[in-house]
Amino acid sequence: MHAMSDSFTRPVIPKLSTKISKAQRRHLQNQQRAAKIIRSMTSAATTVLLVRHGETAWNLQHRLQGQCEEDPPLNATGKQQAQALAERLSTEPVAAIYCSDLRRTVQTARTVSDKLQGHQIVPVKELRERHLGVLEGLTRSQAALQYPNDFANLSGAPDAKPQGGESQSEVGARVISSVERIASQHPGQTILLILHGGVLHACHRHAVGHEFKGKSINCAINVVKIQDQKWAVISWNDAKHLSNTGFMTSAFGGGGEGG
């Protein structure tokens, strides 16, 4: 059994300089908050690696995926990202692998499982991306033109939602409940959850009280420790292992709109 990397077990608290930006101050506050929560946890806390699926063609087309029945697969870059993720995790003591039941997460999870050998992946419907209703399958520009009010509701009030879709509050409720239930089944262990951009934003919002300011990079690693209903963010959007995969931080998806 390999020892767990320090980056997966403790938050890195930056030194406070005389001049600090608003973003840096918020990051520092988040890290201090996480350190305080971790001190209140026991050795039974679960280390949860939250990872967005690999890239799909729809990400590049700025197309809203959600839970669309077409369920686009990983593209060539997405498969490369998944392989890089698998290599990164090959020395980590991952005890179990979970994912949503949508194809792009299952493909990513299977790549990691094949590398780690012997791990069965467990698809969980409750971990699906936000349902975007009438907007699913449309590009951002098409959605804004055809359904301006519904499109605005994607990033509107927590309870706002597009026709036939989910609100941020509804996504958060089902996702947080599912993640906490899964974590409770693995006390003191490290587990991997392959998720979606909108789901990751719901997790970040729950853990620190605000949405992550930026895109969730495909196959980047986000680490949280969970015990009961306490969450502590160790690191977020760690993409060091993706330096040779051609990932684009500007690629569409990974925000609250669902991707």
Short mmCIF file of C-alpha atoms in Angstrom, two decimals:
data_model
loop_
_atom_site.label_atom_id
_atom_site.label_comp_id
_atom_site.label_asym_id
_atom_site.label_seq_id
_atom_site.Cartn_x
_atom_site.Cartn_y
_atom_site.Cartn_z
CA MET A 1 0.00 0.00 0.00
CA HIS A 2 1.43 3.34 -1.03
CA ALA A 3 1.45 6.29 1.34
CA MET A 4 -0.95 9.01 0.33
CA SER A 5 0.51 12.15 -1.26
CA ASP A 6 0.64 15.18 1.03
CA SER A 7 -1.35 17.14 -1.57
CA PHE A 8 -4.24 14.74 -0.96
CA THR A 9 -4.20 14.97 2.83
CA ARG A 10 -3.57 18.53 3.98
CA PRO A 11 -4.34 22.02 2.64
CA VAL A 12 -1.38 24.21 1.66
CA ILE A 13 -1.83 27.52 3.47
CA PRO A 14 0.01 30.35 1.65
CA LYS A 15 2.00 32.92 3.58
CA LEU A 16 0.27 36.24 4.00
CA SER A 17 2.12 39.07 2.27
CA THR A 18 1.68 42.78 2.94
CA LYS A 19 -0.21 43.14 -0.33
CA ILE A 20 -2.83 40.55 -1.14
CA SER A 21 -5.57 40.50 -3.77
CA LYS A 22 -9.22 39.78 -3.02
CA ALA A 23 -8.90 36.37 -4.70
CA GLN A 24 -5.78 35.53 -2.69
CA ARG A 25 -7.48 36.58 0.52
CA ARG A 26 -10.49 34.40 -0.22
CA HIS A 27 -8.19 31.46 -1.00
CA LEU A 28 -6.32 31.98 2.26
CA GLN A 29 -9.58 32.13 4.21
CA ASN A 30 -10.77 28.92 2.54
CA GLN A 31 -7.52 27.14 3.45
CA GLN A 32 -7.65 28.34 7.04
CA ARG A 33 -11.26 27.20 7.29
CA ALA A 34 -10.33 23.78 5.90
CA ALA A 35 -7.46 23.38 8.36
CA LYS A 36 -9.79 24.18 11.27
CA ILE A 37 -12.39 21.64 10.06
CA ILE A 38 -9.74 18.95 9.60
CA ARG A 39 -8.58 19.41 13.19
CA SER A 40 -12.12 18.52 14.28
CA MET A 41 -12.14 15.30 12.24
CA THR A 42 -10.94 11.87 13.30
CA SER A 43 -8.93 9.23 11.44
CA ALA A 44 -12.24 7.90 10.14
CA ALA A 45 -12.63 10.89 7.80
CA THR A 46 -12.80 9.92 4.12
CA THR A 47 -10.49 11.47 1.53
CA VAL A 48 -12.57 12.00 -1.60
CA LEU A 49 -10.98 12.72 -4.98
CA LEU A 50 -13.54 14.57 -7.10
CA VAL A 51 -12.69 14.59 -10.81
CA ARG A 52 -14.50 15.94 -13.85
CA HIS A 53 -14.74 13.56 -16.81
CA GLY A 54 -12.45 13.84 -19.84
CA GLU A 55 -13.20 16.22 -22.67
CA THR A 56 -15.95 15.55 -25.22
CA ALA A 57 -16.60 17.03 -28.66
CA TRP A 58 -19.55 18.89 -27.18
CA ASN A 59 -17.21 20.72 -24.78
CA LEU A 60 -15.33 22.09 -27.78
CA GLN A 61 -18.57 22.99 -29.56
CA HIS A 62 -19.81 24.96 -26.52
CA ARG A 63 -22.79 22.60 -26.46
CA LEU A 64 -24.87 22.06 -23.32
CA GLN A 65 -24.61 18.39 -22.33
CA GLY A 66 -26.47 17.98 -19.05
CA GLN A 67 -28.19 14.60 -19.08
CA CYS A 68 -28.84 14.61 -22.83
CA GLU A 69 -29.91 11.22 -24.21
CA GLU A 70 -27.27 11.45 -26.93
CA ASP A 71 -24.72 11.19 -24.09
CA PRO A 72 -21.55 12.18 -26.00
CA PRO A 73 -18.40 10.05 -25.50
CA LEU A 74 -14.88 11.25 -24.78
CA ASN A 75 -12.97 12.62 -27.76
CA ALA A 76 -9.29 11.87 -28.44
CA THR A 77 -8.11 14.56 -26.02
CA GLY A 78 -10.55 13.35 -23.37
CA LYS A 79 -9.16 9.83 -23.62
CA GLN A 80 -5.64 11.19 -23.26
CA GLN A 81 -6.69 13.19 -20.22
CA ALA A 82 -8.25 10.10 -18.65
CA GLN A 83 -5.04 8.15 -19.22
CA ALA A 84 -2.98 10.93 -17.64
CA LEU A 85 -5.33 10.88 -14.64
CA ALA A 86 -4.92 7.11 -14.36
CA GLU A 87 -1.13 7.46 -14.36
CA ARG A 88 -1.31 10.16 -11.67
CA LEU A 89 -3.48 7.98 -9.43
CA SER A 90 -1.56 4.74 -9.99
CA THR A 91 0.51 5.30 -6.84
CA GLU A 92 -2.39 6.44 -4.65
CA PRO A 93 -4.26 4.07 -2.29
CA VAL A 94 -7.64 4.42 -4.02
CA ALA A 95 -10.05 2.01 -2.33
CA ALA A 96 -13.08 2.46 -4.61
CA ILE A 97 -14.18 4.19 -7.81
CA TYR A 98 -17.60 5.74 -8.31
CA CYS A 99 -19.01 7.75 -11.22
CA SER A 100 -22.28 9.00 -12.61
CA ASP A 101 -24.04 6.64 -15.00
CA LEU A 102 -23.48 8.90 -18.03
CA ARG A 103 -21.11 7.65 -20.71
CA ARG A 104 -18.41 10.32 -20.42
CA THR A 105 -17.88 9.64 -16.71
CA VAL A 106 -18.08 5.86 -17.09
CA GLN A 107 -15.43 5.97 -19.84
CA THR A 108 -13.13 8.09 -17.68
CA ALA A 109 -13.65 5.85 -14.65
CA ARG A 110 -13.01 2.70 -16.68
CA THR A 111 -9.66 4.07 -17.89
CA VAL A 112 -8.57 4.66 -14.30
CA SER A 113 -9.93 1.30 -13.17
CA ASP A 114 -8.00 -0.53 -15.89
CA LYS A 115 -4.78 1.14 -14.73
CA LEU A 116 -5.34 0.44 -11.04
CA GLN A 117 -6.42 -3.14 -11.76
CA GLY A 118 -9.04 -4.98 -9.79
CA HIS A 119 -11.23 -1.95 -9.06
CA GLN A 120 -14.87 -2.26 -10.03
CA ILE A 121 -16.51 1.02 -11.00
CA VAL A 122 -19.85 1.81 -9.36
CA PRO A 123 -22.18 4.00 -11.48
CA VAL A 124 -24.51 6.16 -9.38
CA LYS A 125 -27.44 7.93 -11.05
CA GLU A 126 -27.59 10.60 -8.32
CA LEU A 127 -24.15 11.85 -9.40
CA ARG A 128 -25.41 12.87 -12.85
CA GLU A 129 -24.87 16.34 -14.27
CA ARG A 130 -27.53 19.00 -13.77
CA HIS A 131 -30.57 18.36 -15.96
CA LEU A 132 -30.82 21.30 -18.36
CA GLY A 133 -34.27 20.56 -19.76
CA VAL A 134 -35.07 22.24 -23.08
CA LEU A 135 -31.50 23.56 -23.38
CA GLU A 136 -29.79 20.18 -23.64
CA GLY A 137 -28.05 19.59 -26.95
CA LEU A 138 -28.00 23.28 -27.88
CA THR A 139 -24.92 25.45 -28.12
CA ARG A 140 -24.73 28.41 -25.76
CA SER A 141 -25.56 30.83 -28.58
CA GLN A 142 -28.51 28.72 -29.72
CA ALA A 143 -29.83 28.42 -26.16
CA ALA A 144 -29.53 32.17 -25.56
CA LEU A 145 -31.38 32.91 -28.80
CA GLN A 146 -34.13 30.28 -28.61
CA TYR A 147 -34.75 30.23 -24.85
CA PRO A 148 -33.37 33.48 -23.39
CA ASN A 149 -35.22 33.21 -20.06
CA ASP A 150 -34.33 29.57 -19.53
CA PHE A 151 -30.72 30.24 -20.46
CA ALA A 152 -30.57 33.10 -17.96
CA ASN A 153 -31.92 30.76 -15.28
CA LEU A 154 -28.80 28.57 -15.56
CA SER A 155 -26.79 31.11 -13.62
CA GLY A 156 -29.67 32.87 -11.92
CA ALA A 157 -31.11 32.47 -8.43
CA PRO A 158 -30.46 29.14 -6.67
CA ASP A 159 -34.05 28.00 -7.24
CA ALA A 160 -34.28 29.19 -10.87
CA LYS A 161 -34.33 26.48 -13.53
CA PRO A 162 -34.87 25.97 -17.25
CA GLN A 163 -38.05 24.29 -18.49
CA GLY A 164 -37.87 20.58 -17.72
CA GLY A 165 -34.58 20.97 -15.87
CA GLU A 166 -33.12 21.33 -12.40
CA SER A 167 -32.21 24.33 -10.28
CA GLN A 168 -28.82 24.72 -8.59
CA SER A 169 -30.52 23.98 -5.26
CA GLU A 170 -31.98 20.72 -6.53
CA VAL A 171 -28.66 19.58 -7.98
CA GLY A 172 -26.87 20.43 -4.77
CA ALA A 173 -29.37 18.54 -2.61
CA ARG A 174 -29.13 15.27 -4.55
CA VAL A 175 -25.38 15.44 -5.13
CA ILE A 176 -24.31 16.34 -1.58
CA SER A 177 -26.56 13.66 -0.11
CA SER A 178 -25.12 11.05 -2.48
CA VAL A 179 -21.48 12.02 -1.93
CA GLU A 180 -21.90 11.97 1.87
CA ARG A 181 -23.60 8.58 1.72
CA ILE A 182 -20.78 7.15 -0.40
CA ALA A 183 -18.08 8.67 1.82
CA SER A 184 -19.71 7.17 4.92
CA GLN A 185 -19.19 3.70 3.43
CA HIS A 186 -15.39 4.21 3.32
CA PRO A 187 -14.22 5.52 6.72
CA GLY A 188 -10.51 6.33 6.76
CA GLN A 189 -10.08 5.47 3.08
CA THR A 190 -9.40 7.35 -0.16
CA ILE A 191 -12.05 7.07 -2.87
CA LEU A 192 -12.42 8.45 -6.40
CA LEU A 193 -15.59 10.01 -7.81
CA ILE A 194 -15.73 10.85 -11.53
CA LEU A 195 -18.27 13.63 -11.92
CA HIS A 196 -19.35 16.64 -14.01
CA GLY A 197 -18.59 20.34 -14.06
CA GLY A 198 -21.92 21.45 -12.60
CA VAL A 199 -21.72 18.76 -9.93
CA LEU A 200 -18.22 19.88 -8.93
CA HIS A 201 -19.41 23.46 -8.58
CA ALA A 202 -22.22 22.23 -6.32
CA CYS A 203 -19.67 20.43 -4.16
CA HIS A 204 -17.41 23.48 -3.93
CA ARG A 205 -20.36 25.73 -3.11
CA HIS A 206 -21.42 23.37 -0.32
CA ALA A 207 -17.90 23.01 1.10
CA VAL A 208 -16.83 26.66 1.21
CA GLY A 209 -20.02 28.66 0.75
CA HIS A 210 -19.43 30.00 -2.75
CA GLU A 211 -18.99 28.70 -6.29
CA PHE A 212 -15.51 28.13 -7.65
CA LYS A 213 -14.41 31.15 -9.68
CA GLY A 214 -13.37 29.50 -12.92
CA LYS A 215 -13.88 26.39 -15.01
CA SER A 216 -13.46 22.89 -13.69
CA ILE A 217 -10.72 21.49 -15.92
CA ASN A 218 -11.43 18.09 -17.46
CA CYS A 219 -9.70 15.36 -15.39
CA ALA A 220 -8.21 17.83 -12.89
CA ILE A 221 -8.20 16.52 -9.30
CA ASN A 222 -10.18 18.16 -6.51
CA VAL A 223 -9.57 16.81 -3.01
CA VAL A 224 -11.93 17.05 -0.05
CA LYS A 225 -12.08 15.32 3.32
CA ILE A 226 -15.55 14.37 4.51
CA GLN A 227 -16.79 13.11 7.85
CA ASP A 228 -20.48 13.04 8.63
CA GLN A 229 -21.65 16.39 7.22
CA LYS A 230 -18.32 18.20 7.56
CA TRP A 231 -16.39 19.02 4.37
CA ALA A 232 -12.85 20.40 4.09
CA VAL A 233 -11.31 21.32 0.74
CA ILE A 234 -7.66 20.23 0.54
CA SER A 235 -7.00 21.33 -3.05
CA TRP A 236 -8.99 22.30 -6.14
CA ASN A 237 -8.43 22.06 -9.89
CA ASP A 238 -5.02 20.36 -9.66
CA ALA A 239 -4.03 19.77 -13.30
CA LYS A 240 -0.27 19.17 -13.06
CA HIS A 241 -0.67 15.71 -14.61
CA LEU A 242 -2.39 17.19 -17.68
CA SER A 243 0.48 19.38 -18.90
CA ASN A 244 1.06 17.22 -21.98
CA THR A 245 -2.55 16.54 -22.94
CA GLY A 246 -3.38 19.85 -24.59
CA PHE A 247 -6.21 20.67 -22.20
CA MET A 248 -7.63 24.15 -22.54
CA THR A 249 -8.66 26.13 -19.49
CA SER A 250 -10.83 28.21 -21.81
CA ALA A 251 -12.73 25.20 -23.21
CA PHE A 252 -16.47 25.32 -22.62
CA GLY A 253 -18.08 23.35 -19.83
CA GLY A 254 -17.25 22.87 -16.22
CA GLY A 255 -19.28 25.81 -15.02
CA GLY A 256 -22.64 25.89 -13.33
CA GLU A 257 -24.33 25.45 -16.71
CA GLY A 258 -23.50 21.76 -16.76
CA GLY A 259 -20.94 19.90 -18.82
#
